[in-house]
């Protein structure tokens, strides 16, 4: 079941098109990462998902309900932390949560479970104005989880957290997704956290999704292969040949090695072509596809 479906969504500000034909789905219990540089359209997308702004074209549906046509019903399934959590600083952490719990008809027992889950038990009765930024992030996450939403939307949720706080946050999100069958849509600029946390990731740039790929064993499952090869001589000639091949996306010389990006499964074709052109290949091996490398390929226009 798809908890979130985004179909043909476009968003314009004046004459400028910010989001261009956005399509994606998030399945039940899936943790879905959303990556891109500043200005790529991440925040605009999230603001549309939670109904803060409307798209110009296309449709966004949550649990089968259109955000544009049936906003109240669609957002009933959503918990979100967008930018900085909105909290009453003059109230305690517990009082903030109970305000939301009363509106949503949630029991005090469930609130206590969430306080335990996000690790605020020792400070929950303090006024929020005394909280650090990291503590506010934890409280905001607890608030978003009230009512057991089907979809949790998080925009840069680890801002202000120290390394141990980031690890705790990762465990909280994984536990929520696994135990509650909750889907998570998370936008973050910390690539290592996305790689350790997410099941799939979408790369967005200039309002267009460049690719949506699975993450398995902390490695990206991609339609492209990253290879390193060493040749006996004529490295420049080898790169020139590689760049003429239709299944080679990029080829660069780095420290006496040639790094190439090719279509998945075409290694033998590339190797045969080099040999036919009298290039003596001494060594060739596949690189593990890390998220950082894939980000550079798709978003920054090539390898570094």
Short mmCIF file of C-alpha atoms in Angstrom, two decimals:
data_model
loop_
_atom_site.label_atom_id
_atom_site.label_comp_id
_atom_site.label_asym_id
_atom_site.label_seq_id
_atom_site.Cartn_x
_atom_site.Cartn_y
_atom_site.Cartn_z
CA UNK A 1 0.00 0.00 0.00
CA UNK A 2 1.25 3.49 -0.90
CA UNK A 3 0.78 5.86 2.03
CA UNK A 4 1.96 8.83 -0.04
CA UNK A 5 1.47 9.35 -3.77
CA UNK A 6 2.71 12.41 -5.67
CA UNK A 7 1.63 12.52 -9.32
CA UNK A 8 2.59 15.13 -11.91
CA UNK A 9 3.02 17.90 -9.35
CA UNK A 10 4.19 21.31 -10.56
CA UNK A 11 4.64 24.50 -8.59
CA UNK A 12 5.24 27.99 -9.98
CA UNK A 13 6.14 31.20 -8.20
CA UNK A 14 5.26 33.94 -10.65
CA UNK A 15 6.70 32.84 -13.97
CA UNK A 16 9.39 30.68 -12.36
CA UNK A 17 8.70 26.94 -12.18
CA UNK A 18 10.04 25.66 -8.85
CA UNK A 19 8.80 22.07 -9.07
CA UNK A 20 8.63 20.41 -12.48
CA UNK A 21 6.49 17.28 -12.87
CA UNK A 22 7.23 15.60 -9.52
CA UNK A 23 6.31 11.90 -9.19
CA UNK A 24 7.03 9.64 -6.22
CA UNK A 25 5.46 7.12 -3.85
CA UNK A 26 6.17 6.10 -0.26
CA UNK A 27 5.05 2.64 0.87
CA UNK A 28 3.68 1.63 4.26
CA UNK A 29 6.47 1.24 6.83
CA UNK A 30 9.09 2.67 4.47
CA UNK A 31 11.67 5.31 5.41
CA UNK A 32 12.08 7.50 2.36
CA UNK A 33 14.92 10.00 1.98
CA UNK A 34 14.70 13.24 0.00
CA UNK A 35 18.06 14.69 -1.01
CA UNK A 36 19.13 17.74 -2.97
CA UNK A 37 21.15 20.96 -2.77
CA UNK A 38 19.78 24.25 -1.47
CA UNK A 39 17.18 25.61 -3.87
CA UNK A 40 16.45 22.19 -5.38
CA UNK A 41 12.80 22.24 -4.27
CA UNK A 42 12.92 20.13 -1.09
CA UNK A 43 11.24 22.60 1.27
CA UNK A 44 8.67 23.63 -1.36
CA UNK A 45 7.77 19.96 -1.81
CA UNK A 46 7.38 19.40 1.92
CA UNK A 47 5.24 22.51 2.30
CA UNK A 48 2.94 21.11 -0.38
CA UNK A 49 2.82 17.69 1.29
CA UNK A 50 1.56 19.19 4.55
CA UNK A 51 -0.89 21.55 2.86
CA UNK A 52 0.89 24.83 3.68
CA UNK A 53 0.96 25.77 -0.02
CA UNK A 54 -0.94 24.35 -2.99
CA UNK A 55 0.53 22.94 -6.17
CA UNK A 56 -0.40 24.45 -9.56
CA UNK A 57 -0.79 21.08 -11.25
CA UNK A 58 -0.94 17.41 -10.30
CA UNK A 59 -2.15 15.70 -7.15
CA UNK A 60 -0.80 14.70 -3.73
CA UNK A 61 -2.68 11.97 -1.86
CA UNK A 62 -2.13 10.55 1.62
CA UNK A 63 -3.79 7.22 2.42
CA UNK A 64 -5.95 7.73 -0.67
CA UNK A 65 -7.13 11.25 0.23
CA UNK A 66 -6.17 14.27 -1.88
CA UNK A 67 -4.38 17.01 0.08
CA UNK A 68 -5.86 19.63 -2.24
CA UNK A 69 -9.45 18.32 -2.44
CA UNK A 70 -9.83 16.73 1.00
CA UNK A 71 -7.14 18.39 3.09
CA UNK A 72 -8.60 17.75 6.55
CA UNK A 73 -9.01 14.00 5.98
CA UNK A 74 -5.61 13.64 4.27
CA UNK A 75 -3.71 15.48 7.00
CA UNK A 76 -5.42 13.44 9.70
CA UNK A 77 -2.87 10.72 8.85
CA UNK A 78 0.16 13.03 9.02
CA UNK A 79 2.63 14.01 11.73
CA UNK A 80 5.25 16.56 10.75
CA UNK A 81 8.22 18.58 11.93
CA UNK A 82 8.78 21.27 9.29
CA UNK A 83 11.72 23.59 9.90
CA UNK A 84 11.69 24.51 13.63
CA UNK A 85 9.06 22.81 15.83
CA UNK A 86 6.23 25.17 16.86
CA UNK A 87 6.19 25.06 20.66
CA UNK A 88 4.82 27.15 23.52
CA UNK A 89 7.98 28.29 25.29
CA UNK A 90 6.16 29.37 28.46
CA UNK A 91 4.72 25.84 28.95
CA UNK A 92 6.57 22.71 30.00
CA UNK A 93 7.36 19.97 27.53
CA UNK A 94 4.60 17.82 29.03
CA UNK A 95 2.05 20.63 28.83
CA UNK A 96 2.90 21.18 25.16
CA UNK A 97 2.29 17.52 24.39
CA UNK A 98 -0.92 17.35 26.41
CA UNK A 99 -2.34 20.33 24.49
CA UNK A 100 -1.98 18.37 21.25
CA UNK A 101 -3.13 15.10 22.87
CA UNK A 102 -6.40 16.71 24.02
CA UNK A 103 -7.12 18.01 20.51
CA UNK A 104 -6.44 14.60 18.97
CA UNK A 105 -8.20 12.62 21.69
CA UNK A 106 -5.05 10.76 22.72
CA UNK A 107 -4.63 9.26 26.18
CA UNK A 108 -2.12 10.43 28.78
CA UNK A 109 -0.59 6.93 28.72
CA UNK A 110 0.32 7.29 25.04
CA UNK A 111 1.94 10.67 25.74
CA UNK A 112 4.03 9.08 28.51
CA UNK A 113 5.19 6.39 26.07
CA UNK A 114 6.29 9.04 23.58
CA UNK A 115 8.16 10.99 26.26
CA UNK A 116 10.06 7.80 27.05
CA UNK A 117 10.62 7.07 23.37
CA UNK A 118 12.27 10.43 22.59
CA UNK A 119 14.38 10.45 25.76
CA UNK A 120 12.93 13.52 27.50
CA UNK A 121 11.71 11.87 30.70
CA UNK A 122 14.13 13.75 32.97
CA UNK A 123 13.38 17.20 31.51
CA UNK A 124 9.76 16.92 30.40
CA UNK A 125 8.45 19.11 33.25
CA UNK A 126 10.87 21.97 32.52
CA UNK A 127 9.69 25.03 30.60
CA UNK A 128 10.48 24.76 26.90
CA UNK A 129 12.35 28.09 27.01
CA UNK A 130 15.03 26.24 29.00
CA UNK A 131 15.42 23.54 26.33
CA UNK A 132 18.40 23.31 24.02
CA UNK A 133 17.74 23.18 20.26
CA UNK A 134 18.28 19.41 20.32
CA UNK A 135 15.73 18.97 23.12
CA UNK A 136 13.22 21.06 21.16
CA UNK A 137 13.78 18.76 18.18
CA UNK A 138 13.03 15.72 20.35
CA UNK A 139 9.89 17.36 21.74
CA UNK A 140 8.80 18.30 18.24
CA UNK A 141 9.25 14.69 17.15
CA UNK A 142 7.16 13.48 20.11
CA UNK A 143 4.45 16.00 19.17
CA UNK A 144 4.47 14.75 15.57
CA UNK A 145 4.06 11.15 16.75
CA UNK A 146 0.95 11.87 18.84
CA UNK A 147 -2.01 9.98 17.45
CA UNK A 148 0.14 7.36 15.71
CA UNK A 149 0.19 8.97 12.22
CA UNK A 150 0.52 6.85 9.09
CA UNK A 151 3.01 9.29 7.58
CA UNK A 152 5.74 11.15 9.48
CA UNK A 153 7.25 14.07 7.54
CA UNK A 154 10.57 15.45 8.80
CA UNK A 155 12.44 18.45 7.39
CA UNK A 156 16.10 18.52 8.51
CA UNK A 157 15.18 16.81 11.80
CA UNK A 158 18.72 16.38 13.18
CA UNK A 159 19.57 20.09 13.20
CA UNK A 160 21.04 20.97 16.59
CA UNK A 161 21.57 17.37 17.67
CA UNK A 162 25.00 16.20 18.82
CA UNK A 163 26.36 12.87 17.48
CA UNK A 164 24.76 10.81 20.26
CA UNK A 165 21.49 12.66 19.73
CA UNK A 166 21.60 11.84 16.01
CA UNK A 167 22.12 8.15 16.81
CA UNK A 168 19.20 8.24 19.27
CA UNK A 169 17.02 9.99 16.69
CA UNK A 170 17.85 7.32 14.11
CA UNK A 171 16.80 4.58 16.53
CA UNK A 172 13.55 6.40 17.38
CA UNK A 173 12.57 6.76 13.72
CA UNK A 174 13.47 3.15 12.86
CA UNK A 175 11.50 1.89 15.86
CA UNK A 176 8.45 3.98 14.92
CA UNK A 177 8.53 2.69 11.34
CA UNK A 178 9.03 -0.94 12.35
CA UNK A 179 6.70 -1.24 15.35
CA UNK A 180 3.91 1.05 14.20
CA UNK A 181 4.06 0.39 10.45
CA UNK A 182 4.62 4.11 10.02
CA UNK A 183 6.00 5.62 6.81
CA UNK A 184 8.65 8.33 7.12
CA UNK A 185 9.49 11.02 4.57
CA UNK A 186 12.73 12.71 5.61
CA UNK A 187 14.57 15.61 4.02
CA UNK A 188 18.16 16.00 5.19
CA UNK A 189 21.52 17.35 4.05
CA UNK A 190 23.45 14.81 6.16
CA UNK A 191 24.14 12.08 3.59
CA UNK A 192 25.55 9.57 6.08
CA UNK A 193 22.37 9.71 8.16
CA UNK A 194 20.14 9.18 5.14
CA UNK A 195 22.30 6.23 4.09
CA UNK A 196 22.06 4.64 7.54
CA UNK A 197 18.36 5.34 7.99
CA UNK A 198 16.46 5.10 4.72
CA UNK A 199 15.10 2.25 2.59
CA UNK A 200 14.91 4.37 -0.56
CA UNK A 201 16.10 7.83 -1.51
CA UNK A 202 15.05 10.37 -4.14
CA UNK A 203 17.59 12.80 -5.57
CA UNK A 204 16.04 16.15 -6.56
CA UNK A 205 17.74 19.01 -8.38
CA UNK A 206 16.25 22.12 -10.02
CA UNK A 207 12.74 20.88 -9.23
CA UNK A 208 13.20 17.54 -11.00
CA UNK A 209 13.72 14.11 -9.43
CA UNK A 210 16.88 12.78 -11.03
CA UNK A 211 16.49 9.25 -9.67
CA UNK A 212 14.81 7.15 -6.95
CA UNK A 213 17.00 4.32 -5.68
CA UNK A 214 17.04 1.61 -3.04
CA UNK A 215 19.56 1.47 -0.21
CA UNK A 216 20.68 -2.00 0.85
CA UNK A 217 23.39 -2.78 3.42
CA UNK A 218 24.28 0.95 3.46
CA UNK A 219 24.97 0.83 -0.29
CA UNK A 220 22.89 2.32 -3.10
CA UNK A 221 21.29 -0.12 -5.52
CA UNK A 222 21.59 1.77 -8.78
CA UNK A 223 21.05 1.38 -12.51
CA UNK A 224 24.64 2.49 -13.04
CA UNK A 225 27.95 0.88 -12.15
CA UNK A 226 31.00 2.72 -10.81
CA UNK A 227 34.25 1.10 -11.96
CA UNK A 228 37.94 1.72 -11.48
CA UNK A 229 40.42 0.45 -14.05
CA UNK A 230 44.16 0.61 -14.56
CA UNK A 231 45.81 0.50 -17.96
CA UNK A 232 49.47 -0.16 -18.83
CA UNK A 233 49.74 3.15 -20.76
CA UNK A 234 47.74 5.59 -22.88
CA UNK A 235 45.35 6.65 -20.12
CA UNK A 236 44.24 9.76 -22.04
CA UNK A 237 43.54 7.68 -25.14
CA UNK A 238 41.54 5.19 -23.04
CA UNK A 239 39.38 7.98 -21.57
CA UNK A 240 38.81 9.42 -25.05
CA UNK A 241 37.60 6.02 -26.26
CA UNK A 242 35.38 5.52 -23.21
CA UNK A 243 33.67 8.87 -23.68
CA UNK A 244 32.58 7.87 -27.20
CA UNK A 245 30.69 4.82 -25.91
CA UNK A 246 26.94 5.19 -25.44
CA UNK A 247 26.85 3.14 -22.22
CA UNK A 248 29.57 5.23 -20.50
CA UNK A 249 28.20 8.21 -18.56
CA UNK A 250 31.48 9.61 -17.22
CA UNK A 251 35.22 8.86 -17.36
CA UNK A 252 38.01 10.66 -15.51
CA UNK A 253 41.66 10.07 -14.65
CA UNK A 254 42.52 10.25 -10.96
CA UNK A 255 45.90 9.34 -9.51
CA UNK A 256 46.93 6.94 -12.30
CA UNK A 257 43.51 5.27 -12.32
CA UNK A 258 40.51 5.71 -14.59
CA UNK A 259 37.18 6.09 -12.84
CA UNK A 260 34.11 5.47 -14.98
CA UNK A 261 30.34 5.43 -14.59
CA UNK A 262 28.61 2.98 -16.93
CA UNK A 263 25.20 1.44 -17.43
CA UNK A 264 24.65 -1.55 -15.15
CA UNK A 265 25.74 -4.85 -16.70
CA UNK A 266 27.81 -3.36 -19.54
CA UNK A 267 31.29 -3.98 -18.07
CA UNK A 268 32.17 -6.69 -20.61
CA UNK A 269 31.13 -4.46 -23.52
CA UNK A 270 33.32 -1.61 -22.29
CA UNK A 271 36.27 -3.91 -21.62
CA UNK A 272 35.98 -5.52 -25.07
CA UNK A 273 35.95 -2.12 -26.76
CA UNK A 274 39.14 -1.03 -24.98
CA UNK A 275 40.93 -4.26 -25.90
CA UNK A 276 39.83 -3.91 -29.54
CA UNK A 277 41.40 -0.45 -29.55
CA UNK A 278 44.70 -1.90 -28.25
CA UNK A 279 44.33 -0.57 -24.71
CA UNK A 280 46.04 -2.98 -22.31
CA UNK A 281 43.83 -3.22 -19.21
CA UNK A 282 45.80 -4.39 -16.18
CA UNK A 283 43.04 -4.25 -13.56
CA UNK A 284 39.32 -3.51 -13.33
CA UNK A 285 36.96 -3.63 -10.35
CA UNK A 286 33.56 -2.33 -9.26
CA UNK A 287 33.37 0.37 -6.62
CA UNK A 288 30.84 0.14 -3.85
CA UNK A 289 28.11 2.68 -4.63
CA UNK A 290 28.03 5.01 -1.63
CA UNK A 291 25.32 7.61 -1.25
CA UNK A 292 27.80 10.50 -1.34
CA UNK A 293 29.24 9.33 -4.63
CA UNK A 294 25.76 8.82 -6.11
CA UNK A 295 24.72 12.28 -4.94
CA UNK A 296 27.68 13.82 -6.74
CA UNK A 297 26.88 11.90 -9.94
CA UNK A 298 23.21 12.89 -10.04
CA UNK A 299 23.09 16.30 -8.40
CA UNK A 300 26.52 17.86 -8.92
CA UNK A 301 26.97 16.67 -12.49
CA UNK A 302 29.79 14.19 -12.16
CA UNK A 303 32.46 12.60 -10.01
CA UNK A 304 34.97 14.45 -7.90
#
